[in-house]
Coordinates of C-alpha atoms and ligand atoms in Angstrom, one line a residue:
X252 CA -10.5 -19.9 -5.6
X253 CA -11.7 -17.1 -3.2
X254 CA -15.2 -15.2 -4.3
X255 CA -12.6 -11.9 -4.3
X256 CA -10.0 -13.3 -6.5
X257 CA -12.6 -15.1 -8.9
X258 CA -14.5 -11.7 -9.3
X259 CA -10.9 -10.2 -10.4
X260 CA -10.8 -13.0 -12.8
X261 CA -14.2 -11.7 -13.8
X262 CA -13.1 -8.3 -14.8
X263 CA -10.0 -9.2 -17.0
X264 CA -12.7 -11.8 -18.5
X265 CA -14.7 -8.4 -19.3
X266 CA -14.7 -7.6 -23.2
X267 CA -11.4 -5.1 -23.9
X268 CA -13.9 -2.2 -24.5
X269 CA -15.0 -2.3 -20.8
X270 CA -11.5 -2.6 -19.3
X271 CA -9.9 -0.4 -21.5
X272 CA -10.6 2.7 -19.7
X273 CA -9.6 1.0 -15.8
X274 CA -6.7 -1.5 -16.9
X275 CA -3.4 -0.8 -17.7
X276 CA -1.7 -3.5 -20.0
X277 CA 2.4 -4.4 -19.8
X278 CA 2.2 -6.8 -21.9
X279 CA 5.7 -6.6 -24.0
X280 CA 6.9 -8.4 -27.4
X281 CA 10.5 -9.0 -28.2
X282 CA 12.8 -12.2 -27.9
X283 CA 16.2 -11.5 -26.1
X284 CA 15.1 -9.4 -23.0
X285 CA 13.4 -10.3 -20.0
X286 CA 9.5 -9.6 -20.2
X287 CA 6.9 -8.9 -18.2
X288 CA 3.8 -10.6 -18.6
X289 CA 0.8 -8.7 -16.8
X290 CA -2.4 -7.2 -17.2
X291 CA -3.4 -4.9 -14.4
X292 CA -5.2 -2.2 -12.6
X293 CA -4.5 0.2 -9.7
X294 CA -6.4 2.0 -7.4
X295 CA -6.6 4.0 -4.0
X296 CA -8.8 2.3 -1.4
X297 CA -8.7 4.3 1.7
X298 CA -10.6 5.8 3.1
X299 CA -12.5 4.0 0.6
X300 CA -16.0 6.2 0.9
X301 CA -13.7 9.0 -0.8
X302 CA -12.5 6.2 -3.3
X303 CA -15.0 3.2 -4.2
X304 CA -17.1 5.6 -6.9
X305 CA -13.7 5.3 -9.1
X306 CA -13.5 1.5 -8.5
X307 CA -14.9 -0.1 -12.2
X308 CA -18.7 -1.2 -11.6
X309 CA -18.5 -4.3 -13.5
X310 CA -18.4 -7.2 -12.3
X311 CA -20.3 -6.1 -9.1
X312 CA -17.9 -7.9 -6.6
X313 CA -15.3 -6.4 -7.2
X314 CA -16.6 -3.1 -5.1
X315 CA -16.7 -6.4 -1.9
X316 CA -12.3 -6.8 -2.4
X317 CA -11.2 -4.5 -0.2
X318 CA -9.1 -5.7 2.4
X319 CA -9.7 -4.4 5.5
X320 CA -7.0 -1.8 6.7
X321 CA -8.3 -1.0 10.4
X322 CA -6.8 -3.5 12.0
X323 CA -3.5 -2.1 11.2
X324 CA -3.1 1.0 13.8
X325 CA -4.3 4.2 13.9
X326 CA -1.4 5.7 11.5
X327 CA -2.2 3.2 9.2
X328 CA -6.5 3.4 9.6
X329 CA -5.9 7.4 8.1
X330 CA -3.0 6.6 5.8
X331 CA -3.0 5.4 2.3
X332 CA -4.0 2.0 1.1
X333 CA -3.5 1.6 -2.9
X334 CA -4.9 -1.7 -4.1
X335 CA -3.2 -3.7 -7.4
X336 CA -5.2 -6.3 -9.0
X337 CA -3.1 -8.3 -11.3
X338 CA -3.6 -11.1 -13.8
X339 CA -1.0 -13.1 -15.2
X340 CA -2.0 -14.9 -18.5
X341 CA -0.5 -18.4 -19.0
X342 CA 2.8 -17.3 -20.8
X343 CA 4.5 -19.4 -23.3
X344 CA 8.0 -19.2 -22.2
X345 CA 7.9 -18.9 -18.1
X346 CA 11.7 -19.3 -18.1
X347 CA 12.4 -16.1 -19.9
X348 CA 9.9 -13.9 -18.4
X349 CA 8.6 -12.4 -15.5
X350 CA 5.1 -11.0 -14.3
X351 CA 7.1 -8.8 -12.2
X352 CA 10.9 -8.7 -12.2
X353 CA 12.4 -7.9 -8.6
X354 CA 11.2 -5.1 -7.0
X355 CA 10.2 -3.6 -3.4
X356 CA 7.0 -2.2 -2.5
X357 CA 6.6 1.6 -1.8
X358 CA 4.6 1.0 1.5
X359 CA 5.1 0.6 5.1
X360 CA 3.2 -3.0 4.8
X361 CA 1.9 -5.0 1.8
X362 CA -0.5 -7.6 2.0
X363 CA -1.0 -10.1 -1.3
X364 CA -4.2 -12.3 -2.1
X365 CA -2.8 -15.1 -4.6
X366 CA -4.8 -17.4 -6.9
X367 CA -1.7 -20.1 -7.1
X368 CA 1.8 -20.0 -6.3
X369 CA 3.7 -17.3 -8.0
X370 CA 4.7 -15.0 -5.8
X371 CA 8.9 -15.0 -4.7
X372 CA 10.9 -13.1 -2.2
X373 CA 14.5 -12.4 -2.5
X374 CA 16.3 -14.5 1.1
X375 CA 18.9 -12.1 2.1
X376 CA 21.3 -14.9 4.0
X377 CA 22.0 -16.8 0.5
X378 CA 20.4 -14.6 -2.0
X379 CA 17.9 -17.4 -3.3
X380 CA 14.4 -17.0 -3.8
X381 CA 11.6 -18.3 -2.0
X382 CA 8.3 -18.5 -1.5
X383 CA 6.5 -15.2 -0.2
X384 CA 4.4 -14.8 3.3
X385 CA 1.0 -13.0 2.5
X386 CA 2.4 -9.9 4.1
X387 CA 5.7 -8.5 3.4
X388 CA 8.0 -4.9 4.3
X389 CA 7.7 -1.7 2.1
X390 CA 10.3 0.7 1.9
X391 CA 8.2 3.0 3.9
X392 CA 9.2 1.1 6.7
X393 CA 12.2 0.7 6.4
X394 CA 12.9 4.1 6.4
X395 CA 11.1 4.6 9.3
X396 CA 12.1 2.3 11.4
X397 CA 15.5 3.6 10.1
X398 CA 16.5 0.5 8.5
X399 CA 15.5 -2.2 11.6
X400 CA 12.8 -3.7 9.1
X401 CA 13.9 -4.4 5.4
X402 CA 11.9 -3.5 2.8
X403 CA 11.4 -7.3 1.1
X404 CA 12.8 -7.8 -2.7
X405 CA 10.1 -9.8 -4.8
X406 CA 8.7 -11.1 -7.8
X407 CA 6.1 -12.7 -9.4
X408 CA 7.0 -15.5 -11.5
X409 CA 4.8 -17.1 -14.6
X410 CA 3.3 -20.5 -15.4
X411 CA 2.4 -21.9 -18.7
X412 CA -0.3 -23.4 -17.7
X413 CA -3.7 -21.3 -16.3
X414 CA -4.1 -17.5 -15.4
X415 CA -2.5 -16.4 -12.0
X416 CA -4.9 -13.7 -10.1
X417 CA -3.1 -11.5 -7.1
X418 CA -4.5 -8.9 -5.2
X419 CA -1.9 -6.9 -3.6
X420 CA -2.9 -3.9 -0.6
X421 CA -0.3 -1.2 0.2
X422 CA -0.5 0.5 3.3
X423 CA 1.1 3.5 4.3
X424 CA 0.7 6.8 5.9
X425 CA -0.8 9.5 5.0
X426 CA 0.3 10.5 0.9
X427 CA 1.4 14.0 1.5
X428 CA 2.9 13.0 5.0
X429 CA 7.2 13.0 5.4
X430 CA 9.2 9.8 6.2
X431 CA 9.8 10.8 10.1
X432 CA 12.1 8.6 11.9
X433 CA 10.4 6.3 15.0
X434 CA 12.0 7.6 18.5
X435 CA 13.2 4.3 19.5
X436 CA 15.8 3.3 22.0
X437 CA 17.5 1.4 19.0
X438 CA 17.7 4.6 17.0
X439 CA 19.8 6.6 19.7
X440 CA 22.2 4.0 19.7
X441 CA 22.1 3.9 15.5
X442 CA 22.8 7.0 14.3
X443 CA 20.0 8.5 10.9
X444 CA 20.3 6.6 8.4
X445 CA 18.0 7.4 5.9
X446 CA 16.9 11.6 4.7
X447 CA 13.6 12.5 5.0
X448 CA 11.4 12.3 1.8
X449 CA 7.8 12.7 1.1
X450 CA 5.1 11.1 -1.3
X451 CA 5.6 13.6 -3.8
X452 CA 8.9 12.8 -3.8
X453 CA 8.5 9.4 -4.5
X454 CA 6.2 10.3 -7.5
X455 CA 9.0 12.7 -9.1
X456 CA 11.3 9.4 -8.8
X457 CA 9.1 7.4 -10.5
X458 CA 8.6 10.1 -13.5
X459 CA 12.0 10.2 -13.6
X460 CA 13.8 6.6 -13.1
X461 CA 12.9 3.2 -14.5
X462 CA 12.0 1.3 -11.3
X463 CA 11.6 -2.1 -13.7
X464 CA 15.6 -1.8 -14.2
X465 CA 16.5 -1.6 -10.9
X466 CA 16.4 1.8 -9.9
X467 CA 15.0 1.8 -6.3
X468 CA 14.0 5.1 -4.1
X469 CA 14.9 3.9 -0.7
X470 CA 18.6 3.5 -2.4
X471 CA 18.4 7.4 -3.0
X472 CA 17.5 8.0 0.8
X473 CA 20.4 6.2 2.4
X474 CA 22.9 8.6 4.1
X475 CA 26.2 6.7 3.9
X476 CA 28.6 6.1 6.6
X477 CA 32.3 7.3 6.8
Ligands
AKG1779 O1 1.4 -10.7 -8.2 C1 2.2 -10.9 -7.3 O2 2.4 -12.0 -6.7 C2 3.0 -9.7 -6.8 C3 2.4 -8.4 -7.1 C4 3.3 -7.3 -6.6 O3 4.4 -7.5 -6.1 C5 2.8 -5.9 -6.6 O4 1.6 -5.7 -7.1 O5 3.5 -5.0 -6.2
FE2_1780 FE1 5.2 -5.7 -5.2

């Protein structure tokens, strides 16, 4: 395993009084539903100066996991990067339960560190799941490109067998900043089809809708067609 993804294994190894106050538990009981089985913590990495001093200070590495975001454009250097570390315990019934259940990524691109196979995206052509590349499309992007790139469906599935470490990076632009269109030949020919939104709106969707069911915010930005 990577020194990055072994010092995130590090810190859910930490006794539960030092995690408690950084890591957020989903852990769920209950037989019939579908469960999701993950341990994890969140935070905002760029620019990471402004940042770093609310990363946890134990174990010591963990300040070294950022994943570099300057090679990603200008847009994307002074955007927002929001970093997920998650651990998936070795779960007793894998068949019944998810770490994640199907979802898409509010970012413009997401790029995933895995400790093993886990990871699942949603094929489009025959609706089966497969395996996911180590980057994948937000719904950020889609928007902007106005729908060209799909924002990817996926899901992290469980094992029975040893703990399962991602690091996930979202990139996007700036928090505050709208959804504006890209002025591309393509999009003169296609006409808007998605409403401009902002962060903020994002957030009040999320207070609002349970994104674990299904509910998904690019869905509330599509204009529909006659
Ligand atoms: O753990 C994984 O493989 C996926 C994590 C993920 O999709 C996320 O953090 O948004
Ligand atoms: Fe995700």
């Amino acid at each position: 395993m990577g020194e990055v993804l072994y010092s995130a294994m590090e810190f859910f190894n930490l006794p539960s009084e030092e995690k408690r106050s950084s890591c957020l538990a989903t852990l769920r009981d209950g037989a019939d539903k579908i469960q999701f089985w993950r341990v994890f913590l969140k935070h905002y990495a760029s620019p990471l100066e402004d940042w770093i001093g609310s990363w946890p200070k134990n174990p010591p590495k963990h300040r070294c996991a950022q994943v570099p975001g300057r090679r990603l454009g200008k847009n994307m250097d002074e955007g927002m990067q929001v970093m997920a570390v998650n651990c998936y315990p070795p779960c007793p019934q894998p068949d019944i339960a998810f770490g994640l259940p199907p979802h898409s990524d509010y970012s413009c691109l997401t790029i995933v560190l895995q400790s093993s196979e886990g990871l699942e995206f949603l094929g489009k052509e025959d609706e089966s799941w497969r395996k996911v590349p180590n980057v994948h499309v937000g719904d950020h992007l889609e928007v902007l490109s106005n729908g060209i790139y799909k924002s990817v469906v996926h899901r992290a599935t469980l094992n029975h067998e040893r703990t399962r470490i991602s690091i996930t990076s979202l990139h996007s632009l700036h928090s505050l900043g709208v959804y504006v269109k890209m002025e591309t030949a393509k999009e003169l020919q296609h006409p808007k089809g998605y409403k401009e939104s902002s962060f903020m709106d994002f957030l009040n969707f999320l207070s609002k809708n349970d994104i674990a069911g299904g509910k998904n915010f690019t869905n509330t930005l599509k204009i529909l067609g006659d």
